[in-house]
């Protein structure tokens, strides 16, 4: 017999589980049955290439309560574990999320969130919610030796070889129940729990009962057909939700689901879910995410990323195909035309499901947009401008979130409430809503009553660049030069007067800022701010420049146009001074400060922040 120490994370987790006041202790059965089902799936998959592994042992799960000894055994004829696996799989946790789980649980106080346990890949340890000791007897498929793992949830566990091997490959988990939990040995309780939590399991779950004379009887207590193969009317919401929790490791119910069967030249069943919560690694490009792929009911792949485009990677679920070969590999999948056809259908169904939610429950859809909107926008950013996808995107704007109306809108909402005369869809990108709302770029647009989309996520900027046009309206940056705001004759006259007034100052500024700006102009967009920098044609916004730089890509030079507000008192005064004396040296300081301030308003920094500070102090001291 060998004794092993649990990994520190496991010990801490066990302490929590053992001392938990968590009331919903029954989840242990779901976790153990689900491990058994996974073990059966793994064996069935391995047996596709090596049928000898399975032999003629039928696949199944058996629950064996023993009231006399106060034990409950969960037996399976699955893949089993060898000695090394017992030590590794039931003594350590590879998942980095365990620490996070631990933190969550210890914060929760009464450990209310213990249902999280499966999600973090440590479901096995939930056995200690109800058992004081757990024995795991396992024989790996294709091997003769049987090993027994034992733990009483202290810091150590033991592993030993049993002289008498287990009759078949597979695993028996025996729970030595705590006195207060012997209720879980009752037949009705077990039946009830299996029906409630494990009816999705596509393997037979049997219950062994004893009659008065001690005669054993074994009955299958679940449906044992894959849930998705049944007709919708036979499946309850709760059963769908349990299947969802099983495949997604989520503990919350999904927002929505779509269960469909495609028949004809292509035959497959799909079951898709919209989760409420984002996984920790949603934005980690190295983490493969996907749907479960079954071929004729056999689980082939846990994370088949080829079934949905990357921007729908948050959708969970499964596809069960009748057309793909059982021994399909990732390489084959990549250029399988069958798979491409399946992907097209699944993508359509996923978008339909999301669209339905957006129509039927706008509140829930808003939440979903906050969680997964950035992922959907990646699609648009990658040039996927399918109308349905674009109309599912939500944005904040100058008119959202002010207590009236929804907190985010679609482009359709935007277009529907555009005032007459507005020609384009305007947007402005920046680090946060507050700084955008104070931005000089909004001044004229807001005055005209135009709504401006406020983009605070880097992906937004790429998404609008990808969409380009919606309902014949160009998506236009509020920072762009030469916005066509439908100038009236009167406004035009005003502008000409302003241009004339500032001619001298503009010429001077051009000289001072030579090489740093493309042009200096009198602004027709500012009302309150003295100056701003706008993008010349084809100019790159700072956020995109930063992303390019971060990705190690070349950043094209993108000089700005410096605009001065002729109606601002400071600019007016400078105009007069420039006309009176074109070589007035103090003007240069003012221009430099206005230029640096415009950079700040754009979200950038002055070229020389120290110099900027000294100049501002100098100018302030004049008036002090
Ligand atoms: P998870 O199942 O989420 O990975 P668990 O803590 O429930 O986390 O189980 C840890 C690992 O132990 C499993 O991934 C699996 O490899 C192994 N395991 C657990 N139960 C069984 C079983 N009945 N048969 C074979 N392997 C099992």
XYZ file of C-alpha atoms and ligand atoms in Angstrom:
651
model
C 0.000 0.000 0.000
C 1.281 3.478 -0.764
C 0.295 6.702 0.939
C 0.105 9.969 -0.956
C -0.461 13.551 0.068
C -3.220 15.443 -1.655
C -2.121 18.499 -3.542
C -2.525 21.542 -1.266
C -5.401 22.897 -3.334
C -7.263 19.622 -2.964
C -6.763 19.528 0.790
C -8.193 22.996 1.144
C -11.083 22.130 -1.106
C -11.803 18.986 0.877
C -11.841 20.937 4.114
C -14.473 23.183 2.672
C -16.545 20.343 1.310
C -16.429 18.352 4.540
C -17.404 21.284 6.732
C -19.898 22.734 4.340
C -23.356 23.600 5.569
C -24.441 23.480 1.964
C -27.972 22.175 1.966
C -28.121 20.760 -1.529
C -25.848 17.811 -0.793
C -27.686 15.549 -3.204
C -25.629 16.940 -6.110
C -22.932 14.400 -5.232
C -24.903 11.748 -7.097
C -25.168 13.804 -10.243
C -21.395 14.395 -10.183
C -20.498 10.738 -9.668
C -22.989 9.432 -12.228
C -21.710 11.999 -14.672
C -18.104 10.862 -14.096
C -19.233 7.282 -14.674
C -21.021 8.285 -17.869
C -17.903 10.103 -19.077
C -15.848 6.995 -18.362
C -18.273 4.935 -20.478
C -18.125 7.485 -23.292
C -14.334 7.443 -23.214
C -14.254 3.667 -23.450
C -16.768 3.561 -26.261
C -14.697 6.077 -28.175
C -11.422 4.215 -27.629
C -13.115 0.975 -28.625
C -13.881 2.380 -32.068
C -10.228 1.826 -32.939
C -9.567 -1.007 -30.483
C -12.676 -3.165 -30.022
C -10.814 -5.601 -27.761
C -10.826 -2.964 -25.013
C -14.532 -3.324 -24.504
C -14.839 -7.048 -25.043
C -18.390 -8.152 -24.462
C -18.902 -6.280 -21.223
C -22.083 -4.220 -21.523
C -21.710 -0.507 -20.842
C -23.658 0.655 -17.849
C -23.834 2.284 -14.452
C -25.109 0.528 -11.340
C -26.129 2.054 -8.018
C -25.837 -0.325 -5.123
C -27.110 0.898 -1.757
C -26.287 -1.218 1.280
C -28.316 -0.182 4.313
C -26.579 -2.588 6.636
C -23.087 -1.299 5.975
C -24.318 2.216 5.271
C -22.585 2.361 1.917
C -23.604 3.443 -1.524
C -21.622 2.203 -4.532
C -21.655 3.768 -7.956
C -20.255 1.216 -10.380
C -19.448 1.619 -14.030
C -17.974 -0.553 -16.761
C -16.103 2.361 -18.294
C -12.510 3.133 -19.097
C -11.295 2.716 -15.511
C -8.098 4.053 -13.987
C -4.713 2.434 -13.424
C -2.600 3.058 -10.339
C -0.894 6.119 -11.715
C -4.189 7.618 -12.847
C -5.810 7.067 -9.479
C -2.995 8.991 -7.832
C -2.977 11.759 -10.368
C -6.659 12.181 -11.199
C -7.962 11.818 -7.668
C -5.128 13.534 -5.843
C -4.362 16.634 -7.825
C -6.275 19.136 -9.855
C -4.801 20.421 -13.038
C -7.297 23.200 -13.483
C -6.095 26.633 -12.549
C -9.683 27.527 -11.706
C -9.596 25.579 -8.439
C -8.068 28.434 -6.520
C -10.783 30.675 -7.823
C -13.421 28.175 -6.774
C -11.855 27.981 -3.357
C -11.927 31.748 -3.023
C -15.531 31.903 -4.137
C -16.547 29.192 -1.738
C -14.750 30.622 1.260
C -16.279 34.012 0.572
C -19.735 32.570 0.253
C -19.618 31.745 3.968
C -22.211 29.029 4.055
C -20.635 27.661 0.883
C -23.838 28.210 -0.965
C -22.148 27.883 -4.298
C -21.027 24.287 -3.929
C -22.937 23.412 -7.053
C -20.000 25.108 -8.778
C -17.900 22.113 -7.968
C -18.526 20.254 -11.204
C -17.847 23.340 -13.247
C -14.345 23.551 -11.862
C -13.529 19.989 -12.727
C -13.487 18.722 -9.159
C -16.929 17.110 -9.023
C -15.542 13.874 -7.642
C -14.766 15.504 -4.299
C -18.445 16.293 -3.766
C -18.614 12.663 -2.578
C -17.342 13.983 0.748
C -20.454 16.067 1.177
C -22.214 12.899 2.304
C -19.491 10.322 2.927
C -16.906 10.121 5.667
C -14.791 7.742 3.661
C -14.634 6.992 -0.039
C -13.138 3.927 -1.698
C -12.510 3.878 -5.424
C -11.836 0.460 -6.883
C -10.800 0.605 -10.490
C -9.504 -1.561 -13.278
C -8.374 0.174 -16.437
C -9.730 -1.241 -19.708
C -7.256 -3.589 -21.324
C -5.411 -4.279 -18.062
C -5.550 -7.054 -15.460
C -4.669 -5.240 -12.281
C -7.167 -3.626 -9.958
C -6.311 -0.841 -7.553
C -8.104 0.631 -4.610
C -7.929 4.295 -3.658
C -9.116 5.260 -0.174
C -9.506 8.565 1.556
C -11.263 10.000 4.558
C -10.777 13.546 3.243
C -7.806 14.270 5.468
C -4.583 15.395 3.857
C -3.613 11.925 2.618
C -5.003 9.045 0.627
C -3.790 5.515 0.011
C -3.592 3.355 -3.093
C -3.087 -0.394 -3.058
C -3.369 -3.261 -5.475
C -6.192 -5.672 -4.712
C -5.277 -9.368 -4.799
C -8.628 -10.150 -6.352
C -9.161 -8.130 -9.563
C -12.476 -6.483 -10.310
C -14.595 -8.719 -12.542
C -14.639 -6.255 -15.415
C -12.903 -3.060 -16.372
C -14.429 0.012 -14.841
C -14.733 1.784 -11.536
C -16.645 1.316 -8.293
C -16.921 4.358 -6.084
C -18.076 3.310 -2.615
C -19.316 5.969 -0.244
C -19.265 5.222 3.460
C -22.136 7.493 4.341
C -22.105 9.885 7.244
C -24.742 8.951 9.807
C -26.860 11.979 8.978
C -26.989 11.152 5.277
C -28.187 7.556 5.239
C -31.376 8.817 3.584
C -29.437 8.588 0.323
C -29.548 4.824 0.650
C -33.311 4.798 0.189
C -34.453 3.418 -3.144
C -37.065 6.079 -3.777
C -34.543 8.819 -3.054
C -32.040 7.376 -5.528
C -34.692 6.875 -8.201
C -35.854 10.369 -7.709
C -32.377 11.882 -7.937
C -31.478 9.951 -11.070
C -34.674 11.019 -12.750
C -34.092 14.590 -11.712
C -30.400 15.044 -12.420
C -29.190 12.237 -14.618
C -31.902 11.387 -17.058
C -29.871 12.867 -19.929
C -27.248 10.163 -19.454
C -27.257 8.024 -22.587
C -26.300 4.909 -20.637
C -28.443 2.641 -18.518
C -28.382 3.513 -14.819
C -29.529 0.495 -12.789
C -30.518 0.295 -9.167
C -29.880 -2.881 -7.185
C -32.505 -3.475 -4.517
C -32.940 -6.267 -2.013
C -36.270 -7.720 -1.009
C -37.162 -8.898 2.493
C -35.358 -12.184 1.992
C -32.237 -10.486 0.780
C -32.851 -11.406 -2.842
C -31.310 -8.900 -5.218
C -33.160 -7.291 -8.061
C -31.675 -4.943 -10.653
C -33.797 -2.401 -12.483
C -32.888 0.237 -15.010
C -34.136 3.508 -13.549
C -33.450 5.987 -16.308
C -34.443 6.250 -19.941
C -30.939 5.431 -21.144
C -31.490 6.970 -24.527
C -29.624 10.119 -25.377
C -31.893 12.984 -24.430
C -31.454 14.734 -27.772
C -32.767 11.713 -29.625
C -36.139 11.969 -27.946
C -38.862 14.183 -29.242
C -39.102 17.630 -27.711
C -42.497 17.003 -26.203
C -41.063 14.197 -24.081
C -38.356 16.309 -22.522
C -38.908 18.603 -19.567
C -37.171 21.933 -19.071
C -35.427 20.506 -16.059
C -34.003 17.623 -18.081
C -32.705 19.981 -20.741
C -31.151 22.110 -18.026
C -29.423 19.131 -16.439
C -27.963 18.089 -19.765
C -26.823 21.654 -20.265
C -25.109 21.713 -16.883
C -23.443 18.425 -17.680
C -21.955 19.501 -20.981
C -21.164 23.096 -20.087
C -20.042 22.653 -16.483
C -22.231 25.636 -15.740
C -24.479 25.756 -12.727
C -26.927 28.303 -13.985
C -29.726 27.634 -16.382
C -29.144 28.738 -19.947
C -30.993 31.718 -21.420
C -32.379 29.696 -24.261
C -32.007 26.494 -26.195
C -32.600 25.201 -29.677
C -33.215 21.526 -30.285
C -33.510 20.541 -33.924
C -33.286 17.640 -36.300
C -32.046 18.094 -39.843
C -33.232 15.493 -42.311
C -32.646 14.938 -45.984
C -29.295 14.708 -47.716
C -27.703 15.681 -44.414
C -28.855 14.051 -41.194
C -28.023 15.275 -37.773
C -29.502 16.379 -34.492
C -28.409 19.545 -32.784
C -29.027 20.872 -29.322
C -27.705 24.343 -28.634
C -27.776 26.435 -25.474
C -27.141 30.085 -24.728
C -25.245 30.337 -21.453
C -25.615 33.155 -18.972
C -22.057 33.249 -17.809
C -18.809 33.600 -19.665
C -16.075 31.041 -19.011
C -12.845 32.496 -17.615
C -11.032 31.830 -20.851
C -13.562 33.296 -23.275
C -10.924 35.547 -24.800
C -8.039 33.116 -24.692
C -7.374 32.204 -28.317
C -5.435 29.098 -27.280
C -8.359 27.530 -25.492
C -10.371 25.439 -27.858
C -14.042 25.750 -27.337
C -16.753 24.131 -29.243
C -19.680 21.820 -29.265
C -19.686 18.169 -28.341
C -19.610 16.083 -31.457
C -21.305 12.711 -31.458
C -21.371 10.338 -34.373
C -24.272 7.903 -34.169
C -24.572 8.561 -30.409
C -20.856 7.975 -29.732
C -19.040 10.936 -28.236
C -16.204 11.695 -30.644
C -14.973 15.054 -29.464
C -15.647 17.179 -26.397
C -14.704 20.471 -27.986
C -15.288 20.430 -31.683
C -14.424 23.962 -32.740
C -15.252 23.266 -36.375
C -19.007 23.373 -35.811
C -19.408 27.100 -35.206
C -17.514 30.213 -36.291
C -15.264 31.747 -33.599
C -17.684 34.599 -32.913
C -20.309 32.100 -31.733
C -17.870 30.183 -29.520
C -19.887 30.973 -26.401
C -22.765 28.819 -27.636
C -22.734 25.431 -25.898
C -24.331 22.220 -26.974
C -23.901 19.187 -29.140
C -24.282 17.806 -32.598
C -25.003 14.143 -33.285
C -24.303 13.264 -36.897
C -25.334 10.185 -38.833
C -23.141 11.022 -41.814
C -19.641 11.389 -40.420
C -17.445 8.302 -39.988
C -16.963 7.085 -36.415
C -13.201 7.298 -36.620
C -13.234 10.919 -37.665
C -10.224 12.976 -36.553
C -9.639 16.694 -36.304
C -7.603 16.569 -39.503
C -10.394 14.851 -41.409
C -12.904 17.292 -39.998
C -10.992 20.266 -41.235
C -11.634 19.453 -44.841
C -14.844 17.550 -44.619
C -17.578 18.966 -46.802
C -20.165 17.207 -44.619
C -18.857 19.084 -41.653
C -18.970 22.368 -43.526
C -22.602 21.719 -44.381
C -23.357 20.899 -40.744
C -21.556 24.031 -39.599
C -23.648 26.186 -41.906
C -26.876 24.828 -40.475
C -25.686 24.976 -36.878
C -24.538 28.571 -37.330
C -27.905 29.525 -38.739
C -29.728 27.849 -35.869
C -27.476 29.509 -33.325
C -28.118 32.955 -34.789
C -31.869 32.236 -34.922
C -31.788 31.241 -31.270
C -29.984 34.453 -30.326
C -32.338 36.522 -32.447
C -35.375 34.913 -30.829
C -34.034 35.792 -27.412
C -33.423 39.384 -28.512
C -37.057 39.650 -29.587
C -38.725 37.669 -26.835
C -36.735 38.906 -23.879
C -34.900 42.163 -24.613
C -33.792 42.495 -20.988
C -32.108 39.106 -21.021
C -30.642 39.920 -24.399
C -29.072 43.070 -22.999
C -27.411 40.993 -20.304
C -26.221 38.568 -22.914
C -24.825 41.439 -24.983
C -22.867 42.666 -22.012
C -21.377 39.211 -21.518
C -20.885 38.026 -25.078
C -21.467 41.111 -27.256
C -17.739 41.612 -27.731
C -17.447 38.077 -29.095
C -20.290 38.612 -31.566
C -18.622 41.846 -32.643
C -15.452 39.926 -33.453
C -17.514 38.376 -36.239
C -18.315 41.760 -37.735
C -14.704 42.807 -37.237
C -13.582 39.765 -39.231
C -15.755 40.898 -42.109
C -18.729 38.660 -41.326
C -21.429 41.137 -42.265
C -24.349 38.780 -42.382
C -27.374 41.030 -41.756
C -28.642 38.862 -38.954
C -25.362 39.024 -37.084
C -25.055 42.795 -37.491
C -28.582 43.420 -36.308
C -27.778 41.412 -33.162
C -24.974 43.754 -32.150
C -25.698 46.274 -29.410
C -23.999 49.583 -28.745
C -24.120 52.317 -26.176
C -24.783 55.787 -27.461
C -25.157 59.380 -26.391
C -28.845 58.667 -25.952
C -28.726 55.365 -24.095
C -28.404 54.632 -20.441
C -29.679 58.032 -19.360
C -32.526 56.478 -17.474
C -34.785 56.340 -20.496
C -34.899 53.567 -23.020
C -32.601 50.576 -23.208
C -28.998 50.738 -22.090
C -27.798 49.640 -25.502
C -29.263 49.798 -28.974
C -28.984 48.030 -32.279
C -28.092 49.737 -35.530
C -31.722 49.319 -36.548
C -32.840 51.217 -33.438
C -30.346 53.913 -34.300
C -31.500 54.319 -37.872
C -35.156 54.277 -36.845
C -34.695 57.277 -34.604
C -32.382 59.333 -36.787
C -33.689 62.882 -37.193
C -34.484 64.040 -40.688
C -31.478 65.259 -42.601
C -28.968 63.040 -40.780
C -26.942 61.253 -43.411
C -24.661 58.886 -41.547
C -24.394 56.723 -38.450
C -21.885 58.401 -36.158
C -19.647 56.741 -33.645
C -16.862 57.745 -31.324
C -14.340 55.459 -29.720
C -12.685 56.028 -26.354
C -11.711 54.414 -23.076
C -14.982 54.959 -21.237
C -18.393 56.482 -21.496
C -17.720 59.441 -19.208
C -14.705 60.630 -21.176
C -16.565 60.192 -24.442
C -19.543 62.201 -23.270
C -17.234 65.130 -22.543
C -15.459 64.848 -25.852
C -15.215 67.877 -28.155
C -16.005 65.633 -31.115
C -19.586 65.350 -30.007
C -20.313 69.012 -29.691
C -21.912 69.872 -33.024
C -23.445 66.446 -33.510
C -25.170 66.658 -30.139
C -26.336 70.185 -30.851
C -27.971 68.978 -34.041
C -29.745 66.274 -32.065
C -27.739 63.480 -33.696
C -27.124 60.333 -31.718
C -23.543 59.078 -31.551
C -22.590 55.485 -30.773
C -20.112 55.395 -27.916
C -17.607 52.621 -28.444
C -15.583 51.663 -25.422
C -14.316 48.245 -26.425
C -11.420 47.926 -28.847
C -13.392 45.363 -30.823
C -16.131 47.958 -31.429
C -13.803 50.006 -33.545
C -12.980 47.000 -35.721
C -16.610 45.953 -35.843
C -17.777 49.300 -37.237
C -14.880 49.192 -39.689
C -16.108 45.759 -40.775
C -19.760 46.763 -41.081
C -18.994 50.017 -42.943
C -22.559 50.616 -44.052
C -25.955 49.813 -42.549
C -29.263 50.510 -44.290
C -27.414 52.714 -46.779
C -25.909 54.836 -44.032
C -22.144 54.963 -43.721
C -20.765 54.297 -40.277
C -18.693 57.416 -39.745
C -16.302 58.362 -36.971
C -17.200 61.600 -35.219
C -13.451 62.259 -35.377
C -13.412 62.175 -39.139
C -12.707 65.441 -40.957
C -15.295 66.931 -43.281
C -18.414 65.454 -41.690
C -21.298 66.211 -43.982
C -23.762 67.623 -41.503
C -26.116 69.155 -44.034
C -24.966 72.738 -43.671
C -27.631 75.397 -44.291
C -26.879 78.511 -46.354
C -26.781 80.554 -43.211
C -24.346 78.173 -41.519
C -22.204 78.295 -44.621
C -22.060 82.061 -44.518
C -21.175 81.956 -40.816
C -18.384 79.551 -41.515
C -16.913 81.753 -44.216
C -16.961 84.702 -41.851
C -15.210 82.617 -39.193
C -12.622 81.429 -41.679
C -11.840 84.982 -42.632
C -11.549 86.062 -39.041
C -8.999 83.407 -38.202
C -6.937 83.491 -41.374
C -3.877 84.981 -39.675
C -3.968 82.617 -36.712
C -4.452 79.587 -38.946
C -1.414 80.523 -41.049
C 0.645 80.956 -37.923
C -0.493 77.655 -36.454
C 0.378 75.888 -39.707
C 3.937 77.119 -39.385
C 4.214 76.213 -35.709
C 2.787 72.702 -36.142
C 4.440 71.946 -39.456
C 5.254 68.262 -39.844
C 2.993 67.331 -36.946
C -0.398 67.958 -38.526
C -1.653 67.564 -42.022
C -3.687 70.701 -41.985
C -4.981 73.488 -39.727
C -8.613 74.478 -40.165
C -11.339 76.551 -38.624
C -13.682 74.069 -37.054
C -17.346 73.716 -37.824
C -17.874 70.995 -35.249
C -16.833 72.599 -31.960
C -19.067 74.632 -29.709
C -17.418 74.617 -26.269
C -13.862 73.355 -26.735
C -11.191 75.601 -28.246
C -9.521 72.962 -30.419
C -9.476 69.361 -31.555
C -7.623 66.953 -33.801
C -9.615 65.116 -36.436
C -8.762 62.222 -38.687
C -7.829 62.991 -42.242
C -9.201 60.714 -44.975
C -8.025 57.169 -44.292
C -6.647 58.180 -40.889
C -6.246 55.531 -38.186
C -7.840 56.109 -34.769
C -5.527 55.847 -31.756
C -7.205 52.706 -30.439
C -6.518 50.869 -33.675
C -2.967 52.191 -33.749
C -2.482 50.801 -30.243
C -3.890 47.397 -31.217
C -1.666 47.227 -34.287
C 1.326 48.130 -32.183
C 0.415 45.493 -29.584
C 0.091 42.893 -32.333
C 3.537 43.855 -33.651
C 2.047 45.078 -36.911
C 3.280 48.202 -38.739
C 1.404 51.342 -37.772
C 0.798 53.577 -40.778
C 1.496 57.268 -40.177
C -1.810 58.988 -39.689
C -1.421 62.735 -39.373
C -4.309 64.693 -37.977
C -6.111 67.843 -38.949
C -5.939 70.487 -36.222
C -9.185 72.383 -35.847
C -9.645 75.690 -34.023
C -12.988 76.866 -32.694
C -13.475 80.434 -33.955
C -16.284 81.085 -31.484
C -14.221 80.230 -28.414
C -13.156 83.426 -26.564
C -9.535 82.295 -26.256
C -9.255 81.479 -29.944
C -10.972 84.745 -30.843
C -8.448 86.696 -28.789
C -5.531 84.802 -30.298
C -6.932 85.567 -33.752
C -6.885 89.276 -32.996
C -3.353 89.065 -31.584
C -2.105 87.198 -34.626
C -3.598 89.832 -36.910
C -2.064 92.649 -34.871
C 1.396 91.102 -34.725
C 2.194 87.939 -36.664
C 5.511 87.580 -34.864
C 3.956 87.661 -31.364
C 5.961 84.858 -29.742
C 3.498 84.142 -26.970
C 1.044 82.845 -29.580
C 3.280 79.821 -30.167
C 2.894 78.777 -26.525
C -0.882 79.007 -26.798
C -0.980 77.021 -30.033
C 1.253 74.337 -28.538
C -0.980 74.070 -25.479
C -4.145 73.922 -27.588
C -2.553 71.247 -29.723
C -1.561 69.162 -26.711
C -5.012 69.583 -25.200
C -6.521 68.354 -28.444
C -4.279 65.308 -28.193
C -5.532 64.658 -24.685
C -9.139 64.958 -25.810
C -8.441 62.403 -28.503
C -7.258 59.999 -25.839
C -3.551 60.480 -26.536
C -0.770 62.181 -24.578
C 1.210 65.356 -25.329
C 4.473 64.671 -27.203
C 6.385 66.120 -24.259
C 4.168 66.038 -21.153
C 6.727 67.928 -19.024
C 6.973 70.758 -21.503
C 3.183 70.826 -21.778
C 2.900 71.220 -18.004
C 5.435 74.045 -17.908
C 3.686 75.881 -20.730
C 0.298 75.616 -19.049
C 1.792 76.866 -15.776
C 3.426 79.765 -17.589
C 0.175 80.785 -19.252
C -1.789 80.363 -16.043
C 0.688 82.530 -14.130
C 0.006 85.379 -16.558
C -3.539 85.560 -15.320
C -2.845 84.740 -11.686
P -13.853 16.144 -13.915
O -14.717 14.948 -14.090
O -14.593 17.419 -14.098
O -12.569 16.114 -14.683
P -13.602 15.095 -11.252
O -12.990 15.625 -9.986
O -15.042 14.765 -11.141
O -13.368 16.172 -12.368
O -12.803 13.836 -11.718
C -11.410 13.891 -11.933
C -10.967 12.887 -12.948
O -10.995 11.579 -12.388
C -11.845 12.774 -14.169
O -11.487 13.728 -15.143
C -11.568 11.361 -14.657
O -10.403 11.320 -15.447
C -11.299 10.623 -13.383
N -12.501 9.884 -12.961
C -13.410 10.230 -12.046
N -14.385 9.305 -11.939
C -14.071 8.331 -12.821
C -14.672 7.077 -13.208
N -15.824 6.655 -12.676
N -14.039 6.347 -14.154
C -12.888 6.767 -14.726
N -12.288 7.912 -14.408
C -12.860 8.691 -13.487
